[in-house]
Short mmCIF file of N, CA and C in Angstrom, two decimals:
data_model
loop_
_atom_site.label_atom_id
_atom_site.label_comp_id
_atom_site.label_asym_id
_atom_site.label_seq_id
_atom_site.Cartn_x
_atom_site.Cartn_y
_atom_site.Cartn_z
N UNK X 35 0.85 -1.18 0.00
CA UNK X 35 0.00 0.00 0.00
C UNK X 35 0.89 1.24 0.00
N UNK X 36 0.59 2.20 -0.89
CA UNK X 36 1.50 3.32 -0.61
C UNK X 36 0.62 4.17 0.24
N UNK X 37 1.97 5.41 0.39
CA UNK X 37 1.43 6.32 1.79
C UNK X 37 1.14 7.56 1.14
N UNK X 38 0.62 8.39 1.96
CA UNK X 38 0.43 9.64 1.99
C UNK X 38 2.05 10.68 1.97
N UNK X 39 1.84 11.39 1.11
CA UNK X 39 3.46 12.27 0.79
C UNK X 39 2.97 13.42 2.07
N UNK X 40 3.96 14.04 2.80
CA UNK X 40 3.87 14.70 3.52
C UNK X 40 3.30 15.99 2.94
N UNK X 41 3.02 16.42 2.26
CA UNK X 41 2.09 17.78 1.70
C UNK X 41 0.80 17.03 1.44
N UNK X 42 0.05 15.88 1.18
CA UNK X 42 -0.95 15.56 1.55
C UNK X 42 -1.40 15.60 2.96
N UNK X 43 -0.38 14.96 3.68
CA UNK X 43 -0.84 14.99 5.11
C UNK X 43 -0.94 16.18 5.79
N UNK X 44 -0.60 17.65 5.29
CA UNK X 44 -0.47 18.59 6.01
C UNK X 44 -1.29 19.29 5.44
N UNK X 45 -2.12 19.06 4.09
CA UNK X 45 -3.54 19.49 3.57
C UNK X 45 -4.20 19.04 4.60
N UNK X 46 -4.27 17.62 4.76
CA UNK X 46 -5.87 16.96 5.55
C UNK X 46 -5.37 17.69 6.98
N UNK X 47 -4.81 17.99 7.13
CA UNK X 47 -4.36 18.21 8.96
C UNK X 47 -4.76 20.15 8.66
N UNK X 48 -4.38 20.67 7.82
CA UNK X 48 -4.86 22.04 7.69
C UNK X 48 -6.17 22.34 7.41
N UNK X 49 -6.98 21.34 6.83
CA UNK X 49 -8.60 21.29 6.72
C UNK X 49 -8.83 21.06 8.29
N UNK X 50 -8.49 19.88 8.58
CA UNK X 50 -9.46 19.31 9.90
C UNK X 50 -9.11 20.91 10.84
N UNK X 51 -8.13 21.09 11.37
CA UNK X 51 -6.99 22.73 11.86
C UNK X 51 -8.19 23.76 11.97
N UNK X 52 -8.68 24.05 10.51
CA UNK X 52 -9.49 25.30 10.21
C UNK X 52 -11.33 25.00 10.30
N UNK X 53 -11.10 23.75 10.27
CA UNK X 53 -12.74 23.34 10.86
C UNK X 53 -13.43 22.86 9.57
N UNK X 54 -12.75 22.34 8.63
CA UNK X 54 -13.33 22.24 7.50
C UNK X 54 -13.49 20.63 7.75
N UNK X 55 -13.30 20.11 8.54
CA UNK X 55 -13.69 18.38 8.61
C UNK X 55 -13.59 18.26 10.33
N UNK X 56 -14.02 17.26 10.58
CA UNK X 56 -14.01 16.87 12.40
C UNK X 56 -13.11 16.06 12.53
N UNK X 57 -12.11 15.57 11.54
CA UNK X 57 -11.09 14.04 11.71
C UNK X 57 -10.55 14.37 10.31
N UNK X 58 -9.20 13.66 9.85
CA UNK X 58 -8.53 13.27 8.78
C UNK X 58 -9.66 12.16 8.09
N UNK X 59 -10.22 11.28 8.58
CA UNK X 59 -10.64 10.22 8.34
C UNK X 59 -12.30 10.91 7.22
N UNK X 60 -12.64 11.62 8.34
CA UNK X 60 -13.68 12.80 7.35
C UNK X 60 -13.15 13.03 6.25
N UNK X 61 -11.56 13.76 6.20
CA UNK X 61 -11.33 14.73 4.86
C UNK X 61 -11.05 13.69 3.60
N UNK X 62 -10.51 12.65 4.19
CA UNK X 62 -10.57 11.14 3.17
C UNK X 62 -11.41 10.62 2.48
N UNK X 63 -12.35 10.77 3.77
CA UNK X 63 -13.59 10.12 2.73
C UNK X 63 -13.99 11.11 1.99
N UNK X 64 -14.56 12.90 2.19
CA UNK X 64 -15.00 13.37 1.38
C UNK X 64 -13.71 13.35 0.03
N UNK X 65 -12.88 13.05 0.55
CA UNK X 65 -12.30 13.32 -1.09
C UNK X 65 -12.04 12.06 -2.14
N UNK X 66 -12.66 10.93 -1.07
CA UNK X 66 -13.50 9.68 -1.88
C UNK X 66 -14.75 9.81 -3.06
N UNK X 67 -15.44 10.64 -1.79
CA UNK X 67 -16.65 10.93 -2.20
C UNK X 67 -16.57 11.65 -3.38
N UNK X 68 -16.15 12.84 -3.41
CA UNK X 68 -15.60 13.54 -4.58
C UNK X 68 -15.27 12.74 -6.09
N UNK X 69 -14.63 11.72 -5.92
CA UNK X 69 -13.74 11.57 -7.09
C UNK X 69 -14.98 10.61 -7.33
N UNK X 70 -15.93 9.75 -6.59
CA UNK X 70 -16.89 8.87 -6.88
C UNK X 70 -17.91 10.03 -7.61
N UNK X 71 -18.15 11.18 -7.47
CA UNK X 71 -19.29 11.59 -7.94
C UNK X 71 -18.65 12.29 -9.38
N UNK X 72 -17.56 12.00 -9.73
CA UNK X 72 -16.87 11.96 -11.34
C UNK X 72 -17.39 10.94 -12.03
N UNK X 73 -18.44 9.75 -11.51
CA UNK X 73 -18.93 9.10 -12.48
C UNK X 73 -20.34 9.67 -12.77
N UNK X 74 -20.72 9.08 -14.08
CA UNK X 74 -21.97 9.92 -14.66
C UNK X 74 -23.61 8.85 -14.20
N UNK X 75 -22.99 7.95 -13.20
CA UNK X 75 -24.25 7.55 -12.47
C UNK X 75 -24.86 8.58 -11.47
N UNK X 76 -26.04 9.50 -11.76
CA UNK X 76 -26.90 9.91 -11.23
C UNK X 76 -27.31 9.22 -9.96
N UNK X 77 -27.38 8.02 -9.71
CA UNK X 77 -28.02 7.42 -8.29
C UNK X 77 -26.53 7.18 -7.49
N UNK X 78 -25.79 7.32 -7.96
CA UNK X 78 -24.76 7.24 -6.90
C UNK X 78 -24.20 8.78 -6.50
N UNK X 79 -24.47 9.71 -7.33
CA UNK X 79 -24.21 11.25 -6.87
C UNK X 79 -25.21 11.47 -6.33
N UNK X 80 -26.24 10.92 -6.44
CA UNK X 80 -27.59 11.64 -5.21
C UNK X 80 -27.16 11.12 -4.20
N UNK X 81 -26.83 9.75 -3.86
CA UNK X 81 -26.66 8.87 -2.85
C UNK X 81 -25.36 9.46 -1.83
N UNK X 82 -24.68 9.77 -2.70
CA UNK X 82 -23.51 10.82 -2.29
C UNK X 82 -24.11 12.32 -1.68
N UNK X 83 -24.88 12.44 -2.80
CA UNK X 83 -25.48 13.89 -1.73
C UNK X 83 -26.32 13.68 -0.14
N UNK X 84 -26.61 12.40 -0.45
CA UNK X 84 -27.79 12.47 0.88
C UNK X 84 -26.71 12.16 1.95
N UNK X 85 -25.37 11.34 1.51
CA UNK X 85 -24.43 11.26 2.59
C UNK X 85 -23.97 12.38 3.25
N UNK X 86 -23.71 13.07 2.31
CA UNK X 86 -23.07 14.40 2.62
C UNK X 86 -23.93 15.25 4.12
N UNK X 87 -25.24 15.41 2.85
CA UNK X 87 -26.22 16.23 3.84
C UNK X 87 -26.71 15.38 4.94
N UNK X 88 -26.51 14.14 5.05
CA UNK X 88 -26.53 13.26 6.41
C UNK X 88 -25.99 13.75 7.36
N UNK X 89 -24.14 13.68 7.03
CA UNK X 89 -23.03 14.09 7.97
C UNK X 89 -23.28 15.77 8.60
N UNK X 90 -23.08 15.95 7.47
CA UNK X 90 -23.66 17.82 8.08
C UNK X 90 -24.75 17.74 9.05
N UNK X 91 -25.83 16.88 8.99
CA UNK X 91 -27.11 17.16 9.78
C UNK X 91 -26.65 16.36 11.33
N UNK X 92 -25.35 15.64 10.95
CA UNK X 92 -25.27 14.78 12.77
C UNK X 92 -23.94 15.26 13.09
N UNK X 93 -23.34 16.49 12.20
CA UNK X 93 -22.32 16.97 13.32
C UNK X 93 -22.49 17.74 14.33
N UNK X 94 -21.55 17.13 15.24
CA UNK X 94 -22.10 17.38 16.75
C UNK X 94 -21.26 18.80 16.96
N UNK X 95 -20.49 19.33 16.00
CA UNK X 95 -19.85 20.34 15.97
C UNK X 95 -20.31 22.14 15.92
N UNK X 96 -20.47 23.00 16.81
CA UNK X 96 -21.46 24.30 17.07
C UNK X 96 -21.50 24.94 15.26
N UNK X 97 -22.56 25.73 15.54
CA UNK X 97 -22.47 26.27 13.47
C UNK X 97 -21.50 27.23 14.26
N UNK X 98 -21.16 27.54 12.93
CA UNK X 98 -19.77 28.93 13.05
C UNK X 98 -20.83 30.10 12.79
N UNK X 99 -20.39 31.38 13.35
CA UNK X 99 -20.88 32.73 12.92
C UNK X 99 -20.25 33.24 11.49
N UNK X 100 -20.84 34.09 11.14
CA UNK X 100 -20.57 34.36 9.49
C UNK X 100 -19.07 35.23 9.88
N UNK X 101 -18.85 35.83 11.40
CA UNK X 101 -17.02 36.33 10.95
C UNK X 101 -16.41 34.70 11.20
N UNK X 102 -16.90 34.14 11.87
CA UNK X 102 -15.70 33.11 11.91
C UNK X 102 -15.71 32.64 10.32
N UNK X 103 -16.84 32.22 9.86
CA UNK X 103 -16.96 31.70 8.83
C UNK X 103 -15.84 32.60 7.64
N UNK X 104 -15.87 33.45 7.51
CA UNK X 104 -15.17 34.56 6.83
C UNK X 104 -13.85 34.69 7.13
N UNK X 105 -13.56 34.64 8.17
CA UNK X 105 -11.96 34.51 9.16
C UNK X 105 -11.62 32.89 8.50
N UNK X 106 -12.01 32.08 8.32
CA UNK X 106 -11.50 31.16 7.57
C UNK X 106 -11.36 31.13 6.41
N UNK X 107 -12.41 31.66 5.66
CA UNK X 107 -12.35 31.59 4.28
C UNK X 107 -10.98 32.89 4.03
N UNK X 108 -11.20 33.76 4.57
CA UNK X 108 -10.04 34.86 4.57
C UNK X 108 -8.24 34.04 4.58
N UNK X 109 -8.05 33.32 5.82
CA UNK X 109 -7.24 32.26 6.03
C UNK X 109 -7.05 31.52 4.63
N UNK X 110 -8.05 30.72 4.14
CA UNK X 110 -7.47 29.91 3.28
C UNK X 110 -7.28 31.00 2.30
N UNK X 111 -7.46 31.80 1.56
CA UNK X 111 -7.21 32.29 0.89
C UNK X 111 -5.88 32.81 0.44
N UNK X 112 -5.77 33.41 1.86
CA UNK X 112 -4.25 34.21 2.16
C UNK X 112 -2.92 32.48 1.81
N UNK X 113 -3.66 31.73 2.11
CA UNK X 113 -2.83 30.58 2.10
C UNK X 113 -2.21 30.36 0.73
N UNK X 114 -3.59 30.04 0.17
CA UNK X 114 -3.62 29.78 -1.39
C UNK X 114 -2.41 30.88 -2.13
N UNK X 115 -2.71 32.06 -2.03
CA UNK X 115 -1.97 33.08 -2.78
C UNK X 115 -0.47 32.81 -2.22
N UNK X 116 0.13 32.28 -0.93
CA UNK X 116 1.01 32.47 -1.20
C UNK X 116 2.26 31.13 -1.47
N UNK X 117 1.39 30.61 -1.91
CA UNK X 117 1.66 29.03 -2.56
C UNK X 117 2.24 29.65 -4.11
N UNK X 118 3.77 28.98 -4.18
CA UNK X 118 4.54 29.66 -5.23
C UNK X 118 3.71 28.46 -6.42
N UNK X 119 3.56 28.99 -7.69
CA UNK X 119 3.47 28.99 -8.69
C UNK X 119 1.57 28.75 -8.82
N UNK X 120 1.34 28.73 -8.15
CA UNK X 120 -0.14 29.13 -7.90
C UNK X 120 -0.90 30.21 -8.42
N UNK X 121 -1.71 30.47 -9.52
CA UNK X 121 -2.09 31.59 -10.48
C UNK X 121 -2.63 32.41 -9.76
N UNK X 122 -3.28 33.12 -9.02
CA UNK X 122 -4.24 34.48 -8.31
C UNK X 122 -5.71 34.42 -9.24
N UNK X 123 -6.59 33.75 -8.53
CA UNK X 123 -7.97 33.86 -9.20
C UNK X 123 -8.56 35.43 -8.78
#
């Protein structure tokens, strides 16, 4: 089995960090989930959606306020830009 390269592992650890997952094990699967809903089966991307909106509905985690919410998105951003060869959307 191969491993995780250390700039993967410090993505999933900077998601879970900023509140964007509750566990590594979360950010895995959604990015399972993700690459599964690249197929053009319709009942498995709904099935995927109802997972999704499952998890969201039983995290036991408080909602964020719209500055926190913003204070993160601000965060990743600042991140993104200063990631060398990275274009500026």
């Amino acid at each position: 089995m191969k491993s995780f390269r250390n700039e993967t592992l410090k993505a999933v650890d900077d998601l879970v960090e900023i509140g964007g997952f509750a566990s590594a094990d979360e950010a895995v699967l959604a990015a399972i989930e993700a690459w599964h809903q690249t197929t053009d089966d319709p009942a498995e991307r709904l099935e995927a959606i109802r997972l999704r909106v499952r998890r969201s509905i039983d995290d036991p985690r408080p909602s964020l306020s719209i500055d926190e919410v913003d204070a993160a998105l601000d965060e990743i951003m600042a991140e993104a830009q200063s990631v060398p060869g990275r274009a500026a959307r």
